[in-house]
Amino acid sequence: MTQQLINIGTAPNTNTGDPLRVAFTKANSNFTELYDEVAVLKTVGDPQYGMFYDTSDQFTDADVATSTLFSTTYLSNTIAVSGGYELSFLNTGVYELSYRLQFHNPGLTDEVVTVWIRRNGTNEVNTAVDITVKANAYTAATANYLLQVTGGSYLEIMWSTTSAAVHLAHTAERTNPTRPGTPIVTGK
């Protein structure tokens, strides 16, 4: 429906504009249309999000593609974890996928970890990131992607390493000073 303009006449009290009842009928119709559109925008514009993490160490063999486990849902609206590894999307849309993975290399030589995204079981092009994890050190891998996702699809955060000693590692709460623990993975 198009906007219904109220004829206010050529001058006050000349009876050249819309009668009061007609004017308010037009006003009500205009407001009804606006409220209907706002309701549609609110439904479409509801935020869709999920934040997931895990606090157990995760290991793999060298040179093996491994999916990252998400054992805990922190917040979620239309995105869920399926089977512990798949980030499942209820609705079609453009999503920002961000992750932070903490790797530990207890070995004596530097090693390389590769992290990438897999969509519905297929590697997502141009998402691989190589990270050098120094000997006897922790290294965090972070990335952000904007992805067009179809409702019913799922994404996985994959990783592989050149050494089975390198693993996803959490840290417990610490003291002096008191500070929180670090999950091995945070994905949203």
mmCIF file of C-alpha atoms in Angstrom:
data_model
loop_
_atom_site.group_PDB
_atom_site.id
_atom_site.type_symbol
_atom_site.label_atom_id
_atom_site.label_comp_id
_atom_site.label_asym_id
_atom_site.label_seq_id
_atom_site.Cartn_x
_atom_site.Cartn_y
_atom_site.Cartn_z
ATOM 1 C CA MET A 1 0.000 0.000 0.000
ATOM 2 C CA THR A 2 1.236 3.500 -0.689
ATOM 3 C CA GLN A 3 1.177 6.315 1.824
ATOM 4 C CA GLN A 4 -2.225 7.952 2.190
ATOM 5 C CA LEU A 5 -1.820 11.712 2.455
ATOM 6 C CA ILE A 6 -4.296 13.692 4.511
ATOM 7 C CA ASN A 7 -5.685 16.680 2.653
ATOM 8 C CA ILE A 8 -5.315 19.542 5.146
ATOM 9 C CA GLY A 9 -7.105 22.045 2.917
ATOM 10 C CA THR A 10 -6.037 25.423 1.600
ATOM 11 C CA ALA A 11 -6.503 27.302 4.891
ATOM 12 C CA PRO A 12 -7.802 26.646 8.415
ATOM 13 C CA ASN A 13 -11.584 26.286 8.825
ATOM 14 C CA THR A 14 -12.363 26.454 5.074
ATOM 15 C CA ASN A 15 -13.789 22.911 4.845
ATOM 16 C CA THR A 16 -11.501 22.227 1.861
ATOM 17 C CA GLY A 17 -9.545 19.348 3.530
ATOM 18 C CA ASP A 18 -10.457 15.782 4.455
ATOM 19 C CA PRO A 19 -13.223 15.397 7.046
ATOM 20 C CA LEU A 20 -11.904 14.380 10.470
ATOM 21 C CA ARG A 21 -13.056 10.739 10.183
ATOM 22 C CA VAL A 22 -11.443 10.309 6.744
ATOM 23 C CA ALA A 23 -8.200 11.937 7.948
ATOM 24 C CA PHE A 24 -7.900 9.604 10.955
ATOM 25 C CA THR A 25 -8.773 6.562 8.820
ATOM 26 C CA LYS A 26 -5.825 7.480 6.560
ATOM 27 C CA ALA A 27 -3.572 8.015 9.605
ATOM 28 C CA ASN A 28 -4.548 4.639 11.083
ATOM 29 C CA SER A 29 -3.891 2.884 7.746
ATOM 30 C CA ASN A 30 -0.468 4.529 7.471
ATOM 31 C CA PHE A 31 0.478 3.510 11.031
ATOM 32 C CA THR A 32 -0.797 -0.046 10.531
ATOM 33 C CA GLU A 33 1.411 -0.418 7.470
ATOM 34 C CA LEU A 34 4.435 0.949 9.360
ATOM 35 C CA TYR A 35 3.921 -1.359 12.333
ATOM 36 C CA ASP A 36 3.507 -4.374 10.026
ATOM 37 C CA GLU A 37 6.798 -3.503 8.283
ATOM 38 C CA VAL A 38 8.600 -3.025 11.606
ATOM 39 C CA ALA A 39 7.356 -6.449 12.743
ATOM 40 C CA VAL A 40 8.741 -8.025 9.553
ATOM 41 C CA LEU A 41 12.066 -6.206 9.974
ATOM 42 C CA LYS A 42 12.277 -7.310 13.584
ATOM 43 C CA THR A 43 11.730 -10.942 12.629
ATOM 44 C CA VAL A 44 14.310 -10.821 9.826
ATOM 45 C CA GLY A 45 16.690 -8.690 11.867
ATOM 46 C CA ASP A 46 16.723 -10.823 15.032
ATOM 47 C CA PRO A 47 20.367 -11.511 15.781
ATOM 48 C CA GLN A 48 21.559 -14.999 14.950
ATOM 49 C CA TYR A 49 24.598 -16.021 16.943
ATOM 50 C CA GLY A 50 26.348 -18.751 18.814
ATOM 51 C CA MET A 51 29.371 -18.867 21.083
ATOM 52 C CA PHE A 52 30.858 -22.249 21.883
ATOM 53 C CA TYR A 53 34.002 -23.505 23.618
ATOM 54 C CA ASP A 54 35.823 -26.502 25.070
ATOM 55 C CA THR A 55 38.110 -26.817 28.096
ATOM 56 C CA SER A 56 39.662 -30.246 27.525
ATOM 57 C CA ASP A 57 42.967 -30.828 25.750
ATOM 58 C CA GLN A 58 42.504 -32.200 22.216
ATOM 59 C CA PHE A 59 45.098 -34.368 20.477
ATOM 60 C CA THR A 60 45.564 -35.778 16.983
ATOM 61 C CA ASP A 61 48.161 -37.735 15.043
ATOM 62 C CA ALA A 62 50.610 -35.915 12.779
ATOM 63 C CA ASP A 63 49.266 -34.882 9.370
ATOM 64 C CA VAL A 64 45.651 -35.878 10.088
ATOM 65 C CA ALA A 65 42.684 -33.551 9.436
ATOM 66 C CA THR A 66 40.913 -33.199 12.786
ATOM 67 C CA SER A 67 37.650 -31.455 13.625
ATOM 68 C CA THR A 68 37.630 -29.220 16.706
ATOM 69 C CA LEU A 69 35.357 -30.289 19.571
ATOM 70 C CA PHE A 70 32.919 -27.788 21.095
ATOM 71 C CA SER A 71 31.585 -29.246 24.359
ATOM 72 C CA THR A 72 29.914 -26.158 25.823
ATOM 73 C CA THR A 73 27.400 -23.669 24.446
ATOM 74 C CA TYR A 74 27.823 -20.252 26.065
ATOM 75 C CA LEU A 75 25.160 -18.338 24.073
ATOM 76 C CA SER A 76 23.113 -19.365 21.079
ATOM 77 C CA ASN A 77 20.252 -18.206 18.880
ATOM 78 C CA THR A 78 19.577 -20.272 15.706
ATOM 79 C CA ILE A 79 23.125 -21.729 15.667
ATOM 80 C CA ALA A 80 23.904 -24.958 17.519
ATOM 81 C CA VAL A 81 26.610 -27.587 17.890
ATOM 82 C CA SER A 82 25.693 -30.969 16.411
ATOM 83 C CA GLY A 83 27.638 -34.071 17.365
ATOM 84 C CA GLY A 84 30.151 -31.961 19.279
ATOM 85 C CA TYR A 85 31.970 -30.804 16.131
ATOM 86 C CA GLU A 86 29.525 -29.242 13.665
ATOM 87 C CA LEU A 87 28.310 -25.647 13.950
ATOM 88 C CA SER A 88 24.790 -26.009 12.493
ATOM 89 C CA PHE A 89 22.897 -23.019 11.069
ATOM 90 C CA LEU A 90 19.106 -22.918 11.132
ATOM 91 C CA ASN A 91 18.720 -19.916 8.794
ATOM 92 C CA THR A 92 20.268 -18.774 5.540
ATOM 93 C CA GLY A 93 22.348 -15.620 5.858
ATOM 94 C CA VAL A 94 25.754 -14.007 6.001
ATOM 95 C CA TYR A 95 27.577 -14.914 9.203
ATOM 96 C CA GLU A 96 30.825 -13.869 10.799
ATOM 97 C CA LEU A 97 32.782 -16.910 11.919
ATOM 98 C CA SER A 98 35.497 -16.113 14.449
ATOM 99 C CA TYR A 99 37.664 -18.557 16.287
ATOM 100 C CA ARG A 100 40.516 -18.644 18.758
ATOM 101 C CA LEU A 101 42.474 -21.853 19.241
ATOM 102 C CA GLN A 102 45.283 -22.280 21.783
ATOM 103 C CA PHE A 103 47.994 -24.749 20.758
ATOM 104 C CA HIS A 104 50.779 -26.139 22.955
ATOM 105 C CA ASN A 105 54.027 -27.605 21.669
ATOM 106 C CA PRO A 106 55.885 -29.408 24.485
ATOM 107 C CA GLY A 107 58.535 -30.634 22.018
ATOM 108 C CA LEU A 108 62.070 -29.438 21.370
ATOM 109 C CA THR A 109 61.528 -28.256 17.765
ATOM 110 C CA ASP A 110 59.166 -25.733 16.192
ATOM 111 C CA GLU A 111 56.128 -27.311 14.506
ATOM 112 C CA VAL A 112 53.455 -26.105 12.066
ATOM 113 C CA VAL A 113 49.708 -26.247 12.616
ATOM 114 C CA THR A 114 47.230 -25.605 9.792
ATOM 115 C CA VAL A 115 43.679 -24.447 10.619
ATOM 116 C CA TRP A 116 40.839 -24.209 8.086
ATOM 117 C CA ILE A 117 37.060 -24.294 7.708
ATOM 118 C CA ARG A 118 35.081 -27.208 6.348
ATOM 119 C CA ARG A 119 31.504 -26.721 5.101
ATOM 120 C CA ASN A 120 29.178 -29.734 4.930
ATOM 121 C CA GLY A 121 32.200 -32.046 4.826
ATOM 122 C CA THR A 122 34.068 -30.123 2.095
ATOM 123 C CA ASN A 123 37.069 -27.873 2.700
ATOM 124 C CA GLU A 124 36.214 -24.174 2.285
ATOM 125 C CA VAL A 125 38.579 -22.563 -0.226
ATOM 126 C CA ASN A 126 41.021 -19.877 0.917
ATOM 127 C CA THR A 127 40.507 -20.458 4.642
ATOM 128 C CA ALA A 128 43.709 -22.336 5.569
ATOM 129 C CA VAL A 129 46.083 -20.584 7.961
ATOM 130 C CA ASP A 130 49.521 -21.977 8.878
ATOM 131 C CA ILE A 131 50.829 -21.206 12.356
ATOM 132 C CA THR A 132 54.306 -21.938 13.659
ATOM 133 C CA VAL A 133 54.154 -23.179 17.235
ATOM 134 C CA LYS A 134 57.555 -22.606 18.830
ATOM 135 C CA ALA A 135 59.200 -25.375 20.861
ATOM 136 C CA ASN A 136 57.959 -25.620 24.446
ATOM 137 C CA ALA A 137 55.455 -22.779 23.927
ATOM 138 C CA TYR A 138 51.791 -21.871 23.605
ATOM 139 C CA THR A 139 50.476 -20.141 20.482
ATOM 140 C CA ALA A 140 46.984 -18.802 19.764
ATOM 141 C CA ALA A 141 45.459 -18.964 16.305
ATOM 142 C CA THR A 142 42.676 -16.491 15.553
ATOM 143 C CA ALA A 143 40.719 -15.689 12.411
ATOM 144 C CA ASN A 144 37.518 -13.988 11.251
ATOM 145 C CA TYR A 145 35.542 -14.841 8.125
ATOM 146 C CA LEU A 146 32.321 -13.585 6.548
ATOM 147 C CA LEU A 147 30.529 -16.566 5.047
ATOM 148 C CA GLN A 148 27.266 -16.992 3.153
ATOM 149 C CA VAL A 149 25.607 -19.967 4.845
ATOM 150 C CA THR A 150 22.489 -21.822 3.730
ATOM 151 C CA GLY A 151 20.004 -22.859 6.408
ATOM 152 C CA GLY A 152 20.557 -26.513 7.344
ATOM 153 C CA SER A 153 24.307 -26.308 6.603
ATOM 154 C CA TYR A 154 27.125 -26.871 9.048
ATOM 155 C CA LEU A 155 30.699 -25.661 9.448
ATOM 156 C CA GLU A 156 33.646 -27.287 11.189
ATOM 157 C CA ILE A 157 36.916 -25.757 12.340
ATOM 158 C CA MET A 158 39.594 -28.205 11.203
ATOM 159 C CA TRP A 159 43.257 -28.502 12.164
ATOM 160 C CA SER A 160 46.303 -30.630 11.518
ATOM 161 C CA THR A 161 49.836 -30.573 12.869
ATOM 162 C CA THR A 162 53.276 -31.756 11.784
ATOM 163 C CA SER A 163 53.773 -33.435 15.198
ATOM 164 C CA ALA A 164 51.410 -35.448 17.379
ATOM 165 C CA ALA A 165 52.951 -33.712 20.412
ATOM 166 C CA VAL A 166 51.312 -30.414 19.404
ATOM 167 C CA HIS A 167 47.765 -30.250 20.737
ATOM 168 C CA LEU A 168 44.924 -27.901 21.607
ATOM 169 C CA ALA A 169 45.568 -27.030 25.251
ATOM 170 C CA HIS A 170 43.545 -25.275 27.920
ATOM 171 C CA THR A 171 44.936 -23.551 30.967
ATOM 172 C CA ALA A 172 43.226 -23.712 34.348
ATOM 173 C CA GLU A 173 42.418 -20.720 36.532
ATOM 174 C CA ARG A 174 45.624 -19.249 37.911
ATOM 175 C CA THR A 175 46.763 -17.246 40.924
ATOM 176 C CA ASN A 176 49.212 -14.425 41.661
ATOM 177 C CA PRO A 177 47.358 -12.590 40.268
ATOM 178 C CA THR A 178 44.058 -14.461 40.118
ATOM 179 C CA ARG A 179 42.959 -14.804 36.502
ATOM 180 C CA PRO A 180 40.559 -17.034 34.618
ATOM 181 C CA GLY A 181 41.447 -20.172 32.756
ATOM 182 C CA THR A 182 41.742 -20.292 28.976
ATOM 183 C CA PRO A 183 39.566 -22.621 26.941
ATOM 184 C CA ILE A 184 41.340 -24.401 24.119
ATOM 185 C CA VAL A 185 38.830 -23.189 21.593
ATOM 186 C CA THR A 186 36.314 -20.403 21.386
ATOM 187 C CA GLY A 187 34.152 -20.190 18.287
ATOM 188 C CA LYS A 188 31.364 -17.814 17.400
#
